[in-house]
PDB file of C-alpha atoms in Angstrom:
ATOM      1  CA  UNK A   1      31.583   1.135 -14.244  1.00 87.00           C
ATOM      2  CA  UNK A   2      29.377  -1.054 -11.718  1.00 90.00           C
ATOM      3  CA  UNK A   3      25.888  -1.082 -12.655  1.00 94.00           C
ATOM      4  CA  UNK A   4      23.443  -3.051 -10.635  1.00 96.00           C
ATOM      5  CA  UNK A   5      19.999  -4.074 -11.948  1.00 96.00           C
ATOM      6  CA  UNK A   6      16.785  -5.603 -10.569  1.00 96.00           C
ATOM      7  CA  UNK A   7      14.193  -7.978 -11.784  1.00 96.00           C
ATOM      8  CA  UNK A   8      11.521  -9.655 -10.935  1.00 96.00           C
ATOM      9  CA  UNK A   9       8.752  -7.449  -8.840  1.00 93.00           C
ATOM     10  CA  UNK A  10       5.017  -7.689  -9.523  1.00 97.00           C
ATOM     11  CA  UNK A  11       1.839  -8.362  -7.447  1.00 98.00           C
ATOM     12  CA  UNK A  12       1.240 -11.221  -5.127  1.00 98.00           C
ATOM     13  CA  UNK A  13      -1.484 -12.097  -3.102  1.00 98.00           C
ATOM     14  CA  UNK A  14      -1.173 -12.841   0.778  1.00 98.00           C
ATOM     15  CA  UNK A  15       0.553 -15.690   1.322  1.00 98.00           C
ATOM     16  CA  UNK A  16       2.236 -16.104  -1.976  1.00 98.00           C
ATOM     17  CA  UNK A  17       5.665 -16.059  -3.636  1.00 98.00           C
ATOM     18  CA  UNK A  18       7.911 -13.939  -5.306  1.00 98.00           C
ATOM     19  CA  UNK A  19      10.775 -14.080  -6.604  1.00 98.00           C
ATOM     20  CA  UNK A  20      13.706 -11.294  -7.259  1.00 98.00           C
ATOM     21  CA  UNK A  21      16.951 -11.425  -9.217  1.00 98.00           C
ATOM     22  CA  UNK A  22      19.521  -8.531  -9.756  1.00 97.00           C
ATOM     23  CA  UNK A  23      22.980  -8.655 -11.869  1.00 95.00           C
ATOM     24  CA  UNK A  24      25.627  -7.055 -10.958  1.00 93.00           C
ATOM     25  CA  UNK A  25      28.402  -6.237 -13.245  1.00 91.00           C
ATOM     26  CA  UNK A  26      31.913  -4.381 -13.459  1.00 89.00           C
ATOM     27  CA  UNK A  27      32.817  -5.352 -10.054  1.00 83.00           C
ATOM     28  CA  UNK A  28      36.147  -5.945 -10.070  1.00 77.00           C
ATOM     29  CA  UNK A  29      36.986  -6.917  -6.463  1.00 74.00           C
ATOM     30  CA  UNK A  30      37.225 -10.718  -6.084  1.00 73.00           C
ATOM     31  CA  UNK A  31      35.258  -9.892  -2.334  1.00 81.00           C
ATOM     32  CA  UNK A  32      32.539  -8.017  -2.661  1.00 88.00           C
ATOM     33  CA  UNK A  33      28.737  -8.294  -0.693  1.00 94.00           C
ATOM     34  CA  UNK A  34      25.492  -7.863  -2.146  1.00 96.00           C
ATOM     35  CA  UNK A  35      22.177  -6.890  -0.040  1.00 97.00           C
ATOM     36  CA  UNK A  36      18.526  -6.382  -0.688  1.00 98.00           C
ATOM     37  CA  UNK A  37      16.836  -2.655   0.785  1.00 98.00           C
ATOM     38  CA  UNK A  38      13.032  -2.123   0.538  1.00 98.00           C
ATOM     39  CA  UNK A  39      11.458   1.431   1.148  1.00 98.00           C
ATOM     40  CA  UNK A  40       7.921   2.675   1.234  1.00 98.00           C
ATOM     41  CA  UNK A  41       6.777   5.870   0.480  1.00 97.00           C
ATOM     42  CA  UNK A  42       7.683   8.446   3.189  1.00 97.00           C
ATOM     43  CA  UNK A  43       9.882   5.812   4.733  1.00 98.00           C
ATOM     44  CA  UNK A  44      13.699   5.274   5.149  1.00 98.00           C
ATOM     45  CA  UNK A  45      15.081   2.274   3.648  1.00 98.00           C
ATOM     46  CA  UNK A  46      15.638  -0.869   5.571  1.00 98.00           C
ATOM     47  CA  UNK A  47      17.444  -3.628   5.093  1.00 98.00           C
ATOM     48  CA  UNK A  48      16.152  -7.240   4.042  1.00 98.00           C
ATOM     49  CA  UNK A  49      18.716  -9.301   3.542  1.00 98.00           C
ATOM     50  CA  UNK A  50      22.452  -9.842   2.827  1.00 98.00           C
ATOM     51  CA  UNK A  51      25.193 -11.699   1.900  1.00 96.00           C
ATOM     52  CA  UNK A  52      28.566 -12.389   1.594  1.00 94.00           C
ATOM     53  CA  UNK A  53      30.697 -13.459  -1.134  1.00 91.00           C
ATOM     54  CA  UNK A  54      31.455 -16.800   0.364  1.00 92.00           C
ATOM     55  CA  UNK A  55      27.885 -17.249   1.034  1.00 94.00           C
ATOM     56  CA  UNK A  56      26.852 -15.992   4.989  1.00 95.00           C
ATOM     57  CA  UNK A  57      23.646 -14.250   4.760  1.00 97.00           C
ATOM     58  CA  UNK A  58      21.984 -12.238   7.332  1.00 97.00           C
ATOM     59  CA  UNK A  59      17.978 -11.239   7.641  1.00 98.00           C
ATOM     60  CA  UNK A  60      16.277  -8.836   8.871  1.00 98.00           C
ATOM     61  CA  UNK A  61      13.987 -10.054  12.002  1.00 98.00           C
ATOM     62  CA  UNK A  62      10.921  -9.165   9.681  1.00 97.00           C
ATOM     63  CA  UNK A  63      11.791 -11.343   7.182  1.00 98.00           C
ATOM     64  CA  UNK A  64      13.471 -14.651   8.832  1.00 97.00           C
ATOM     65  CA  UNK A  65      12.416 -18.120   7.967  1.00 96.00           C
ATOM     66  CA  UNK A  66      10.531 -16.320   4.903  1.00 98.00           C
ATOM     67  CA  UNK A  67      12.727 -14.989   2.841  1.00 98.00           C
ATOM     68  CA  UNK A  68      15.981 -16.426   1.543  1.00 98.00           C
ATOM     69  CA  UNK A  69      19.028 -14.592  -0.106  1.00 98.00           C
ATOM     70  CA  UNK A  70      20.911 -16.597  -2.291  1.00 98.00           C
ATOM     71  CA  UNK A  71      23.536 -15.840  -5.162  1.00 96.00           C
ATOM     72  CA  UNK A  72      25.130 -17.151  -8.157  1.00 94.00           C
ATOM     73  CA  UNK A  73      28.548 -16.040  -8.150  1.00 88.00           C
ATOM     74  CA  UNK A  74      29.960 -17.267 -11.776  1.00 88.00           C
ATOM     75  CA  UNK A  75      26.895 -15.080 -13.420  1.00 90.00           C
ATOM     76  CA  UNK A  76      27.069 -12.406 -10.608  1.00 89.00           C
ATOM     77  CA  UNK A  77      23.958 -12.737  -9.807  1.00 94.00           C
ATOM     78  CA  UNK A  78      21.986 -12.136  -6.447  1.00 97.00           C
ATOM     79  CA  UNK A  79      18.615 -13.601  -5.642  1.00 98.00           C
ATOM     80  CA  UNK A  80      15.732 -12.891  -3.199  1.00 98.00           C
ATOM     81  CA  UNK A  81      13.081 -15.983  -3.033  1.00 98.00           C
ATOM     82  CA  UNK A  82       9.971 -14.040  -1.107  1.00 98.00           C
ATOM     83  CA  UNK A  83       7.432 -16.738   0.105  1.00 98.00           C
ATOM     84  CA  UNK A  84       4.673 -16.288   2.671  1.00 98.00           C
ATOM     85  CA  UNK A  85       4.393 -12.865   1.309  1.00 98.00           C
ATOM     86  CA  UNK A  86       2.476 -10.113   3.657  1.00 98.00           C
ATOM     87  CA  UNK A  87       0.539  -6.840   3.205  1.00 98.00           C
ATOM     88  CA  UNK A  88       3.241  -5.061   4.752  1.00 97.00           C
ATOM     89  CA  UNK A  89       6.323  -6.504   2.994  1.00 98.00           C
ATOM     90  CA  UNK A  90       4.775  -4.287  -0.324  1.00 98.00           C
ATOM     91  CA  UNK A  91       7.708  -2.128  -1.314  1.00 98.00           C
ATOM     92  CA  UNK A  92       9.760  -0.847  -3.530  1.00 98.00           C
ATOM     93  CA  UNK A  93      12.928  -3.285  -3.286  1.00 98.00           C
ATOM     94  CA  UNK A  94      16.708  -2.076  -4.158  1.00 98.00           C
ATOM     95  CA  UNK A  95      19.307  -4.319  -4.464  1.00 98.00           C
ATOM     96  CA  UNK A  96      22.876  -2.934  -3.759  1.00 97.00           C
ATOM     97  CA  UNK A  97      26.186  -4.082  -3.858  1.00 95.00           C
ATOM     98  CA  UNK A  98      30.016  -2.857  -1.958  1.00 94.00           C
ATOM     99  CA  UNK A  99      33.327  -4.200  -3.010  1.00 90.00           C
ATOM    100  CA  UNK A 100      34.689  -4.404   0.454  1.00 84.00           C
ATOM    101  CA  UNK A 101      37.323  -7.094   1.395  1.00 77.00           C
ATOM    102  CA  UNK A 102      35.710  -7.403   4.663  1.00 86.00           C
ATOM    103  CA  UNK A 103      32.346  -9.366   5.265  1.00 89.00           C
ATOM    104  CA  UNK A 104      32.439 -10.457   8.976  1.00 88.00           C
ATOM    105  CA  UNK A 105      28.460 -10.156   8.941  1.00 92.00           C
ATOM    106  CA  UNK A 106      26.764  -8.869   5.926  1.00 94.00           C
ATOM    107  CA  UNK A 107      25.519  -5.376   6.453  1.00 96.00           C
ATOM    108  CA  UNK A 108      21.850  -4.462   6.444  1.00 98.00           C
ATOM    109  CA  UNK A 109      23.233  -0.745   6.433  1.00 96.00           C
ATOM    110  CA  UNK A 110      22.047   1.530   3.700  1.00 97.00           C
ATOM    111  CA  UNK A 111      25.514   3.269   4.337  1.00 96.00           C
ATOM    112  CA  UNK A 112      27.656   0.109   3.791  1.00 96.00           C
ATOM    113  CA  UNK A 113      26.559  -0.213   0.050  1.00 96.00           C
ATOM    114  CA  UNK A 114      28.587   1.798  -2.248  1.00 95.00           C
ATOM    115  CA  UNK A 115      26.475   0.804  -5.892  1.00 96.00           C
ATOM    116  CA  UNK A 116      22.915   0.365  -5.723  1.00 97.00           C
ATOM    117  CA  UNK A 117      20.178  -0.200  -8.118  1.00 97.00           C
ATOM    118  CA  UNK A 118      16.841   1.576  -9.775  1.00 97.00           C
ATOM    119  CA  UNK A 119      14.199  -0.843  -7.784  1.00 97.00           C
ATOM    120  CA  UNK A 120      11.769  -3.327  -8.141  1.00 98.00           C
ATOM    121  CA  UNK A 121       7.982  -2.728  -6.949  1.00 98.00           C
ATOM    122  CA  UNK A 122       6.630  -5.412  -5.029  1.00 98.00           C
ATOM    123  CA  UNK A 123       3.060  -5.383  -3.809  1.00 98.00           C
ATOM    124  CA  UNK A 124       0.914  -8.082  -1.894  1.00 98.00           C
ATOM    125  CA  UNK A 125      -2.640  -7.660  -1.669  1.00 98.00           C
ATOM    126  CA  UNK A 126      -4.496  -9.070   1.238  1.00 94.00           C
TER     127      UNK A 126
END
């Protein structure tokens, strides 16, 4: 059974860092991607980030040149390093994860990602 579980939310003030982790187990496709989703309250979700297994990562426009996806692949990990933090980026933040064989550009799709987890709040104060 997959189960996929965040880490790592909290405050921040304007301008700061955070930093977001989320393990992944019982996947048992040797390809698989891994994304980050954030959704505020009356919202859909939206995708952050994402990545592939063998390490291509795509970002939203809102988040480019801020926020960096990054993984750990021999403890199945998946990271989200969240500097320059603003107002707006305050969210709850899923991670999720698909074992597809196919990764030609990591999917920012809610509808691509098969396993997802409980969330993470984040919140930045101005």
């Amino acid at each position: 059974q997959v189960q996929v579980v965040e880490s790592g939310g909290g405050s921040a003030q304007s301008g700061g860092s955070l930093r977001l982790s989320c393990a992944a187990s019982g996947l048992t496709s040797a390809n698989y991607y891994m994304g980050w989703f954030r959704q505020t309250p009356g919202n859909e979700r939206e995708g952050v980030a994402a990545i592939c297994r063998d390490g291509r990562a795509n970002y939203a426009d809102s988040v480019k040149a801020r926020f960096t996806i990054s993984q750990d692949k021999a403890k199945n990990t998946l990271y989200l390093q969240m500097n320059s933090l603003k107002p707006e980026d305050t969210a709850m933040y899923y991670c999720a994860a698909d074992p597809s064989y196919v990764c030609t550009q990591a999917p920012l799709r809610v509808g691509a990602y098969a396993y997802w987890g409980q969330g993470t709040q984040v919140t930045v104060s101005s």
